């Protein structure tokens, strides 16, 4: 199985900040990497797929980069609704696996 | 707009069977471009993909090794829904369970059900 490791596990930020979250795969997954945001009490919501493609309806302050084993999610200009937990997920091979999450707190 | 509506009990006794159903609207479970998944979430194990079913001229299933001996995911084309059955549950199966649509081949999860909190307790 491909292991996904996110860092940091939590971070403190303020509205308007630039936030960067990293995700590392235990083996190369090319660009088969997706990002989700999960607000408290809600299901995860797809933000970015295939490493850098913004899902329809997702604000442009979100961006993704990386390939191989190392990936980054960047939020430019954190908004109140962005205080949430973020997950990466590899879609390279079965079983599909997730990172442990990064909680963005105020 | 695709919507997934989950139903099923929130309490299951140890050693019994957990059964959940996911009704799909806005798409077909027989779609050739989709797969239909179950994912669960716990504070200790995070998000865990359990398995999926999909149609490519015939029905296929794929399951996580961690539950492979106990899980069944089945489509019901007459009702456009799919189900999860998990046998012989233990306290460790307590979790929030989500039904989720994914784009086949690409394998990203683009539509999620509302989640069902399932507690295994006597």
Coordinates of N, CA and C in Angstrom, one line a residue:
Chain A
X1 N 0.8 -1.2 0.0 CA 0.0 0.0 0.0 C 0.9 1.3 0.0
X2 N 0.4 2.3 -0.6 CA 1.1 3.6 -0.7 C 0.7 4.4 0.6
X3 N 1.7 4.8 1.3 CA 1.5 5.6 2.5 C 1.6 7.0 2.2
X4 N 0.7 7.8 2.7 CA 0.7 9.3 2.5 C 1.0 10.0 3.8
X5 N 1.9 10.9 3.8 CA 2.3 11.6 5.0 C 2.2 13.1 4.8
X6 N 1.4 13.7 5.7 CA 1.1 15.1 5.6 C 1.9 15.8 6.7
X7 N 2.3 17.1 6.4 CA 2.9 17.9 7.4 C 2.6 19.4 7.1
X8 N 2.4 20.2 8.2 CA 2.3 19.7 9.6 C 1.0 19.0 9.9
X9 N 0.8 18.5 11.1 CA -0.5 17.9 11.4 C -1.5 19.0 11.8
X10 N -0.9 20.1 12.3 CA -1.8 21.3 12.5 C -0.9 22.5 12.4
X11 N -1.6 23.6 12.2 CA -0.9 24.9 12.1 C -1.9 26.0 12.5
X12 N -1.3 27.1 13.0 CA -2.1 28.3 13.3 C -1.9 29.4 12.3
X13 N -3.0 30.0 11.9 CA -3.0 31.0 10.9 C -4.1 32.0 11.1
X14 N -4.0 33.1 10.4 CA -5.0 34.2 10.5 C -5.6 34.5 9.1
X15 N -6.8 35.1 9.1 CA -7.4 35.4 7.9 C -6.5 36.3 7.1
X16 N -6.4 36.0 5.8 CA -5.5 36.7 4.9 C -4.1 36.1 4.7
X17 N -3.8 35.1 5.6 CA -2.4 34.5 5.5 C -2.3 33.6 4.3
X18 N -1.1 33.4 3.9 CA -0.8 32.3 3.0 C -0.4 31.1 3.7
X19 N -1.0 29.9 3.4 CA -0.8 28.7 4.1 C -0.3 27.6 3.1
X20 N 0.7 26.9 3.5 CA 1.2 25.8 2.7 C 1.2 24.5 3.5
X21 N 0.7 23.5 2.9 CA 0.6 22.1 3.4 C 1.3 21.2 2.5
X22 N 2.1 20.3 3.1 CA 2.8 19.3 2.2 C 2.3 17.9 2.4
X23 N 2.5 17.1 1.4 CA 2.1 15.7 1.4 C 3.2 14.9 0.7
X24 N 3.6 13.8 1.3 CA 4.6 13.0 0.7 C 4.1 11.5 0.6
X25 N 4.4 11.0 -0.6 CA 4.0 9.6 -0.9 C 5.1 8.6 -0.6
X26 N 4.9 7.4 -0.2 CA 5.9 6.5 0.1 C 6.6 5.9 -1.2
X27 N 6.0 6.1 -2.3 CA 6.6 5.8 -3.6 C 6.0 6.8 -4.7
X28 N 6.6 6.8 -5.8 CA 6.2 7.7 -6.8 C 4.8 7.5 -7.3
X29 N 4.0 8.5 -7.3 CA 2.6 8.4 -7.8 C 2.3 9.4 -8.9
X30 N 3.4 9.8 -9.6 CA 3.3 10.7 -10.7 C 2.5 11.9 -10.3
X31 N 1.4 12.2 -10.9 CA 0.5 13.4 -10.5 C -0.8 12.9 -10.0
X32 N -0.9 11.7 -9.5 CA -2.2 11.1 -9.1 C -2.4 11.5 -7.6
X33 N -2.6 12.8 -7.4 CA -2.7 13.3 -6.0 C -3.9 14.3 -6.0
X34 N -4.7 14.1 -4.9 CA -5.9 15.0 -4.8 C -5.9 15.6 -3.4
X35 N -6.6 16.7 -3.3 CA -6.7 17.4 -2.0 C -8.2 17.7 -1.7
X36 N -8.5 17.6 -0.4 CA -9.8 17.8 0.1 C -9.8 18.7 1.3
X37 N -10.9 19.4 1.5 CA -11.1 20.2 2.7 C -12.3 19.6 3.4
X38 N -12.2 19.5 4.7 CA -13.3 19.0 5.6 C -13.5 19.9 6.7
X39 N -14.7 20.5 6.6 CA -15.2 21.4 7.7 C -15.8 20.5 8.8
X40 N -15.8 21.0 10.0 CA -16.4 20.2 11.1 C -17.8 19.8 10.8
X41 N -18.1 18.5 11.1 CA -19.4 18.0 10.9 C -19.8 17.8 9.4
X42 N -18.9 18.0 8.5 CA -19.3 17.8 7.1 C -18.4 16.7 6.5
X43 N -18.8 16.2 5.3 CA -18.0 15.3 4.6 C -16.8 16.1 3.9
X44 N -15.7 15.4 3.6 CA -14.7 16.0 2.8 C -15.2 16.6 1.5
X45 N -14.5 17.6 1.0 CA -14.9 18.2 -0.3 C -13.7 18.3 -1.2
X46 N -13.9 17.9 -2.4 CA -12.7 17.9 -3.4 C -12.3 19.3 -3.7
X47 N -11.1 19.6 -3.6 CA -10.5 20.9 -3.9 C -9.7 20.9 -5.2
X48 N -8.8 19.9 -5.3 CA -7.8 19.8 -6.4 C -7.7 18.4 -6.7
X49 N -7.6 18.1 -8.0 CA -7.3 16.7 -8.5 C -6.2 16.7 -9.5
X50 N -5.6 15.6 -9.6 CA -4.4 15.4 -10.5 C -3.3 16.4 -10.2
X51 N -3.1 16.6 -8.9 CA -2.0 17.5 -8.4 C -2.2 19.0 -8.4
X52 N -2.8 19.5 -9.5 CA -2.9 20.9 -9.6 C -4.2 21.5 -10.3
X53 N -5.1 20.6 -10.7 CA -6.3 21.0 -11.4 C -7.4 21.4 -10.4
X54 N -7.9 22.6 -10.4 CA -8.9 23.1 -9.5 C -10.3 22.4 -9.9
X55 N -10.9 21.8 -8.9 CA -12.3 21.3 -9.1 C -13.2 22.5 -9.4
X56 N -14.2 22.3 -10.2 CA -15.2 23.3 -10.6 C -15.8 23.9 -9.3
X57 N -15.8 25.2 -9.3 CA -16.5 25.9 -8.2 C -15.6 26.2 -7.0
X58 N -14.3 25.7 -7.1 CA -13.4 25.9 -6.0 C -12.7 27.3 -6.2
X59 N -12.6 28.1 -5.2 CA -11.9 29.4 -5.4 C -10.5 29.3 -5.8
X60 N -10.1 30.3 -6.6 CA -8.7 30.3 -7.1 C -7.6 30.6 -6.1
X61 N -8.0 30.9 -4.8 CA -6.9 31.1 -3.8 C -6.3 29.7 -3.5
X62 N -6.9 28.6 -3.9 CA -6.3 27.3 -3.7 C -5.5 26.9 -4.9
X63 N -4.3 26.3 -4.7 CA -3.5 25.8 -5.7 C -2.7 24.6 -5.3
X64 N -2.4 23.8 -6.2 CA -1.6 22.6 -5.9 C -0.4 22.5 -6.8
X65 N 0.6 21.8 -6.3 CA 1.8 21.6 -7.1 C 2.5 20.3 -6.7
X66 N 3.4 19.9 -7.5 CA 4.2 18.7 -7.2 C 4.0 17.5 -8.2
X67 N 4.9 16.6 -8.1 CA 4.8 15.3 -8.8 C 5.8 14.3 -8.2
X68 N 5.5 13.0 -8.5 CA 6.4 12.0 -8.0 C 6.0 11.7 -6.6
X69 N 6.8 12.2 -5.6 CA 6.5 11.8 -4.2 C 6.1 13.0 -3.3
X70 N 6.4 14.2 -3.8 CA 6.2 15.4 -3.0 C 5.3 16.4 -3.6
X71 N 4.3 16.8 -2.8 CA 3.2 17.7 -3.2 C 2.9 18.8 -2.2
X72 N 2.3 19.9 -2.7 CA 2.0 21.0 -1.9 C 0.6 21.5 -2.2
X73 N -0.1 21.9 -1.2 CA -1.4 22.6 -1.3 C -1.1 24.0 -0.7
X74 N -1.4 25.1 -1.5 CA -1.2 26.4 -1.0 C -2.6 27.2 -1.0
X75 N -2.8 27.9 0.1 CA -4.0 28.7 0.1 C -3.5 30.2 0.2
X76 N -3.8 31.0 -0.8 CA -3.4 32.4 -0.8 C -4.5 33.3 -0.4
X77 N -4.4 33.8 0.9 CA -5.4 34.6 1.4 C -6.5 33.8 2.1
X78 N -6.1 33.3 3.2 CA -7.0 32.4 4.0 C -8.3 33.1 4.3
X79 N -9.4 32.4 4.1 CA -10.7 33.0 4.5 C -11.3 32.3 5.7
X80 N -12.3 32.9 6.3 CA -12.9 32.2 7.5 C -13.3 30.8 7.3
X81 N -13.9 30.5 6.1 CA -14.4 29.2 5.9 C -13.3 28.1 5.6
X82 N -12.0 28.6 5.6 CA -10.9 27.7 5.3 C -10.3 27.1 6.6
X83 N -10.8 27.6 7.7 CA -10.3 26.9 9.0 C -11.0 25.6 9.0
X84 N -10.2 24.6 8.8 CA -10.8 23.2 8.5 C -9.6 22.3 8.5
X85 N -9.9 21.0 8.2 CA -8.8 20.0 8.1 C -8.7 19.6 6.6
X86 N -7.5 19.5 6.2 CA -7.1 19.2 4.8 C -6.5 17.8 4.7
X87 N -6.9 17.1 3.6 CA -6.4 15.8 3.4 C -5.9 15.6 2.0
X88 N -4.8 14.9 1.8 CA -4.3 14.5 0.5 C -4.7 13.1 0.3
X89 N -4.8 12.6 -0.9 CA -5.2 11.3 -1.3 C -4.6 10.9 -2.6
X90 N -4.0 9.7 -2.6 CA -3.4 9.2 -3.8 C -4.4 8.4 -4.6
X91 N -4.4 8.6 -5.9 CA -5.3 7.9 -6.8 C -4.5 7.1 -7.8
X92 N -3.2 6.7 -7.4 CA -2.4 6.0 -8.3 C -2.7 4.5 -8.4
X93 N -3.0 3.9 -7.2 CA -3.3 2.5 -7.1 C -4.2 2.1 -6.0
X94 N -4.8 1.0 -6.1 CA -5.7 0.4 -5.1 C -4.8 -0.3 -4.1
X95 N -5.0 -0.1 -2.8 CA -6.1 0.6 -2.2 C -5.8 2.1 -2.2
X96 N -6.8 2.9 -2.4 CA -6.7 4.3 -2.4 C -6.5 4.8 -0.9
X97 N -5.5 5.6 -0.7 CA -5.2 6.0 0.6 C -5.1 7.5 0.8
X98 N -5.3 7.9 2.1 CA -5.3 9.3 2.5 C -4.1 9.6 3.4
X99 N -3.8 10.9 3.4 CA -2.9 11.4 4.4 C -3.6 11.5 5.7
X100 N -2.9 11.8 6.8 CA -3.5 11.9 8.1 C -4.2 13.2 8.4
X101 N -4.0 14.2 7.6 CA -4.8 15.4 7.7 C -3.9 16.5 8.3
X102 N -4.2 17.8 8.0 CA -3.6 19.0 8.5 C -4.8 19.9 9.0
X103 N -4.8 20.2 10.2 CA -5.8 21.0 10.8 C -5.3 22.5 10.8
X104 N -6.1 23.3 10.1 CA -5.7 24.8 10.1 C -6.6 25.5 11.1
X105 N -6.0 26.0 12.1 CA -6.7 26.7 13.2 C -6.3 28.1 13.3
X106 N -7.2 28.8 14.0 CA -7.0 30.3 14.1 C -6.2 30.5 15.4
Chain B
X1 N -27.0 17.6 -11.0 CA -26.2 17.6 -9.8 C -26.3 16.2 -9.1
X2 N -25.2 15.6 -8.9 CA -25.2 14.2 -8.3 C -25.4 14.4 -6.8
X3 N -26.3 13.6 -6.3 CA -26.5 13.5 -4.8 C -26.5 12.1 -4.3
X4 N -25.9 11.9 -3.2 CA -25.9 10.6 -2.5 C -26.5 10.7 -1.2
X5 N -27.6 9.9 -1.0 CA -28.3 9.9 0.3 C -28.2 8.6 1.0
X6 N -27.6 8.6 2.2 CA -27.3 7.4 2.9 C -28.4 7.1 3.9
X7 N -28.6 5.8 4.2 CA -29.6 5.3 5.2 C -29.1 4.1 5.8
X8 N -29.5 3.9 7.0 CA -29.1 2.7 7.8 C -29.0 3.0 9.2
X9 N -28.9 1.9 10.1 CA -28.9 2.1 11.5 C -27.6 2.7 12.0
X10 N -27.7 3.4 13.1 CA -26.5 4.0 13.7 C -25.9 3.2 14.8
X11 N -26.6 2.1 15.2 CA -26.1 1.3 16.3 C -26.2 -0.2 15.8
X12 N -25.0 -0.9 16.0 CA -24.9 -2.3 15.7 C -24.3 -3.0 16.8
X13 N -24.8 -4.2 17.1 CA -24.2 -5.0 18.2 C -22.9 -5.7 17.8
X14 N -22.0 -5.9 18.7 CA -20.8 -6.7 18.3 C -21.1 -8.0 17.7
X15 N -20.4 -8.5 16.8 CA -20.5 -9.7 16.0 C -21.7 -9.7 15.0
X16 N -22.5 -8.7 15.0 CA -23.6 -8.6 14.1 C -23.1 -8.0 12.7
X17 N -24.1 -7.7 11.8 CA -23.7 -7.2 10.5 C -24.1 -5.7 10.4
X18 N -23.2 -4.9 9.9 CA -23.5 -3.5 9.6 C -24.0 -3.4 8.2
X19 N -25.1 -2.8 8.0 CA -25.7 -2.6 6.6 C -26.1 -1.2 6.4
X20 N -25.6 -0.6 5.3 CA -25.9 0.8 4.9 C -26.3 0.8 3.4
X21 N -27.1 1.7 3.1 CA -27.5 1.9 1.7 C -27.3 3.3 1.2
X22 N -26.9 3.5 0.0 CA -26.7 4.8 -0.6 C -27.5 5.0 -1.9
X23 N -28.5 5.9 -1.8 CA -29.3 6.1 -3.0 C -28.7 7.2 -3.8
X24 N -28.6 7.0 -5.1 CA -27.9 7.9 -6.0 C -28.9 8.6 -6.9
X25 N -28.8 9.9 -7.0 CA -29.6 10.7 -8.0 C -28.6 11.6 -8.8
X26 N -29.0 11.9 -10.0 CA -28.2 12.7 -10.9 C -27.1 11.9 -11.7
X27 N -27.1 10.6 -11.5 CA -26.1 9.8 -12.2 C -26.7 8.3 -12.1
X28 N -26.0 7.4 -12.8 CA -26.5 6.0 -12.7 C -25.3 5.2 -12.1
X29 N -25.7 4.2 -11.3 CA -24.7 3.3 -10.7 C -24.1 2.5 -11.8
X30 N -24.8 2.4 -12.9 CA -24.3 1.6 -14.1 C -23.4 2.4 -15.0
X31 N -23.1 3.7 -14.6 CA -22.3 4.5 -15.4 C -20.9 3.9 -15.7
X32 N -20.5 4.1 -17.0 CA -19.2 3.5 -17.4 C -18.0 4.4 -16.9
X33 N -18.3 5.6 -16.4 CA -17.2 6.5 -16.0 C -17.1 6.7 -14.5
X34 N -17.9 6.0 -13.7 CA -17.9 6.2 -12.3 C -17.7 4.9 -11.5
X35 N -17.2 5.0 -10.3 CA -17.2 3.9 -9.4 C -17.8 4.4 -8.1
X36 N -18.3 3.4 -7.3 CA -19.1 3.7 -6.1 C -18.5 3.1 -4.9
X37 N -18.1 4.0 -4.0 CA -17.2 3.6 -2.9 C -17.8 3.8 -1.5
X38 N -17.2 3.1 -0.6 CA -17.5 3.3 0.8 C -16.2 3.6 1.5
X39 N -16.2 4.7 2.3 CA -15.1 5.2 3.0 C -15.5 5.4 4.5
X40 N -14.7 5.1 5.4 CA -15.0 5.4 6.8 C -14.0 6.3 7.5
X41 N -14.4 6.9 8.5 CA -13.5 7.9 9.2 C -13.6 7.7 10.7
X42 N -12.4 7.6 11.3 CA -12.3 7.6 12.8 C -11.2 8.5 13.2
X43 N -11.2 9.0 14.4 CA -10.1 9.9 14.9 C -8.8 9.1 14.9
X44 N -8.8 7.8 15.2 CA -7.5 7.1 15.3 C -6.9 6.7 13.9
X45 N -7.8 6.3 13.0 CA -7.3 5.7 11.7 C -7.5 6.7 10.6
X46 N -8.2 7.8 10.8 CA -8.4 8.8 9.8 C -9.4 8.3 8.7
X47 N -9.2 8.7 7.5 CA -10.0 8.3 6.4 C -9.5 7.0 5.8
X48 N -10.4 6.0 5.7 CA -10.0 4.7 5.3 C -10.9 4.2 4.2
X49 N -10.4 4.0 3.0 CA -11.2 3.5 1.9 C -11.4 2.0 2.1
X50 N -12.7 1.6 2.0 CA -13.1 0.2 2.3 C -13.3 -0.6 1.0
X51 N -13.8 0.0 -0.1 CA -14.0 -0.7 -1.3 C -14.9 0.0 -2.2
X52 N -15.1 -0.6 -3.4 CA -15.9 0.0 -4.4 C -16.5 -1.0 -5.4
X53 N -17.6 -0.6 -6.1 CA -18.2 -1.4 -7.1 C -18.3 -0.5 -8.3
X54 N -18.2 -1.2 -9.5 CA -18.3 -0.4 -10.7 C -18.7 -1.3 -11.9
X55 N -19.2 -0.7 -12.9 CA -19.7 -1.5 -14.1 C -18.9 -1.2 -15.3
X56 N -18.3 -2.3 -15.9 CA -17.6 -2.2 -17.2 C -18.0 -3.4 -17.9
X57 N -19.1 -3.4 -18.5 CA -19.7 -4.6 -19.2 C -20.1 -5.7 -18.3
X58 N -19.6 -5.7 -17.1 CA -20.0 -6.5 -16.0 C -19.6 -5.8 -14.7
X59 N -20.2 -6.3 -13.6 CA -19.9 -5.7 -12.3 C -18.6 -6.2 -11.7
X60 N -17.9 -5.3 -11.2 CA -16.6 -5.6 -10.5 C -16.6 -5.0 -9.1
X61 N -15.9 -5.7 -8.2 CA -15.7 -5.2 -6.8 C -14.2 -5.2 -6.5
X62 N -13.8 -4.2 -5.7 CA -12.5 -4.2 -5.2 C -12.6 -3.8 -3.7
X63 N -11.8 -4.5 -2.8 CA -11.9 -4.2 -1.4 C -10.6 -4.0 -0.8
X64 N -10.5 -3.3 0.3 CA -9.3 -3.1 1.1 C -9.0 -4.4 1.8
X65 N -7.7 -4.8 1.9 CA -7.3 -6.0 2.6 C -7.8 -6.1 4.0
X66 N -7.9 -4.9 4.7 CA -8.2 -4.9 6.1 C -9.6 -5.4 6.4
X67 N -10.5 -5.3 5.4 CA -11.9 -5.8 5.6 C -12.3 -6.8 4.6
X68 N -11.4 -7.3 3.7 CA -11.8 -8.1 2.6 C -12.6 -9.3 2.9
X69 N -12.3 -9.9 4.0 CA -13.0 -11.2 4.4 C -14.4 -10.9 5.0
X70 N -14.8 -9.7 5.2 CA -16.0 -9.3 5.9 C -17.0 -8.4 5.1
X71 N -16.5 -7.9 4.0 CA -17.2 -6.8 3.3 C -17.9 -7.3 2.0
X72 N -19.1 -6.7 1.8 CA -19.7 -6.9 0.5 C -20.3 -5.5 0.1
X73 N -20.0 -5.1 -1.1 CA -20.6 -3.9 -1.7 C -21.3 -4.3 -3.0
X74 N -22.6 -4.0 -3.0 CA -23.5 -4.5 -4.1 C -24.3 -3.3 -4.7
X75 N -24.4 -3.3 -6.0 CA -25.3 -2.4 -6.7 C -26.7 -2.9 -6.7
X76 N -27.6 -2.0 -6.8 CA -29.0 -2.3 -7.0 C -29.5 -1.4 -8.1
X77 N -29.4 -1.9 -9.4 CA -29.7 -1.0 -10.5 C -31.2 -0.7 -10.6
X78 N -32.1 -1.5 -10.1 CA -33.5 -1.2 -10.1 C -33.9 0.0 -9.3
X79 N -33.1 0.3 -8.2 CA -33.3 1.4 -7.3 C -32.2 2.5 -7.5
X80 N -31.3 2.3 -8.4 CA -30.1 3.2 -8.5 C -29.5 3.5 -7.2
X81 N -29.1 2.4 -6.5 CA -28.4 2.6 -5.3 C -27.3 1.5 -5.1
X82 N -26.5 1.6 -4.1 CA -25.6 0.6 -3.7 C -25.5 0.5 -2.2
X83 N -25.0 -0.7 -1.8 CA -25.0 -1.0 -0.4 C -23.7 -1.4 0.2
X84 N -23.6 -1.3 1.5 CA -22.4 -1.8 2.2 C -22.9 -2.9 3.2
X85 N -22.2 -4.0 3.2 CA -22.5 -5.0 4.3 C -21.1 -5.3 4.9
X86 N -21.0 -5.2 6.2 CA -19.8 -5.5 6.9 C -20.2 -6.5 8.0
X87 N -19.7 -7.7 7.9 CA -20.0 -8.8 8.8 C -19.1 -8.8 10.1
X88 N -19.6 -9.4 11.1 CA -18.9 -9.7 12.3 C -18.1 -8.5 12.9
X89 N -18.9 -7.4 13.1 CA -18.3 -6.2 13.5 C -17.8 -6.2 14.9
X90 N -16.8 -5.4 15.2 CA -16.2 -5.2 16.5 C -16.3 -3.7 16.8
X91 N -15.8 -3.4 18.1 CA -15.8 -2.0 18.5 C -15.0 -1.2 17.6
X92 N -14.0 -1.8 16.9 CA -13.1 -1.0 16.0 C -13.8 -0.6 14.7
X93 N -14.9 -1.1 14.5 CA -15.7 -0.8 13.3 C -16.6 0.5 13.5
X94 N -16.6 1.0 14.7 CA -17.3 2.2 15.0 C -16.6 3.4 14.2
X95 N -17.4 4.1 13.5 CA -16.8 5.1 12.6 C -18.0 5.9 11.9
X96 N -17.6 7.0 11.3 CA -18.5 7.6 10.3 C -18.3 7.0 9.0
X97 N -19.3 6.5 8.4 CA -19.3 5.8 7.1 C -19.8 6.7 6.0
X98 N -19.1 6.9 4.9 CA -19.5 7.7 3.8 C -19.6 6.8 2.5
X99 N -20.7 7.1 1.8 CA -20.7 6.6 0.4 C -20.2 7.7 -0.5
X100 N -19.4 7.3 -1.5 CA -18.7 8.3 -2.3 C -18.6 7.9 -3.8
X101 N -18.9 8.8 -4.6 CA -18.7 8.6 -6.1 C -17.3 9.0 -6.5
X102 N -16.7 8.2 -7.3 CA -15.4 8.6 -7.8 C -15.4 8.5 -9.3
X103 N -14.5 9.3 -9.9 CA -14.3 9.2 -11.4 C -13.4 8.0 -11.7
X104 N -13.9 7.1 -12.4 CA -13.2 5.8 -12.6 C -11.9 6.1 -13.5
X105 N -10.9 5.4 -13.2 CA -9.6 5.5 -13.8 C -8.8 6.6 -13.0
X106 N -9.5 7.8 -12.9 CA -8.8 8.9 -12.2 C -8.9 8.8 -10.7
X107 N -9.9 8.1 -10.2 CA -10.0 7.8 -8.8 C -10.0 8.9 -7.8
X108 N -10.5 10.1 -8.2 CA -10.7 11.1 -7.2 C -12.2 11.1 -6.8
X109 N -12.4 11.5 -5.5 CA -13.8 11.4 -4.9 C -14.5 12.7 -5.1
X110 N -15.4 12.8 -6.0 CA -16.0 14.1 -6.3 C -17.4 14.3 -5.7
X111 N -18.1 13.3 -5.2 CA -19.4 13.5 -4.6 C -19.5 12.5 -3.4
X112 N -19.9 13.1 -2.2 CA -19.9 12.4 -1.0 C -21.3 12.4 -0.4
X113 N -21.7 11.3 0.2 CA -22.9 11.2 1.0 C -22.7 12.0 2.3
X114 N -23.8 12.2 3.1 CA -23.8 13.0 4.2 C -23.1 12.4 5.4
X115 N -22.8 11.1 5.3 CA -22.1 10.4 6.4 C -23.1 9.8 7.4
X116 N -22.8 8.6 7.9 CA -23.6 7.9 8.9 C -22.7 7.6 10.1
X117 N -23.0 8.0 11.3 CA -22.2 7.6 12.4 C -22.7 6.3 12.9
X118 N -21.8 5.3 12.8 CA -22.2 3.9 13.2 C -21.4 3.6 14.5
X119 N -22.1 3.2 15.5 CA -21.5 2.8 16.8 C -21.7 1.3 17.0
X120 N -20.6 0.6 17.3 CA -20.7 -0.8 17.6 C -20.7 -0.9 19.1
X121 N -21.8 -1.3 19.7 CA -21.9 -1.4 21.2 C -22.9 -2.4 21.6
X122 N -22.7 -3.1 22.7 CA -23.7 -4.0 23.2 C -24.7 -3.3 24.1

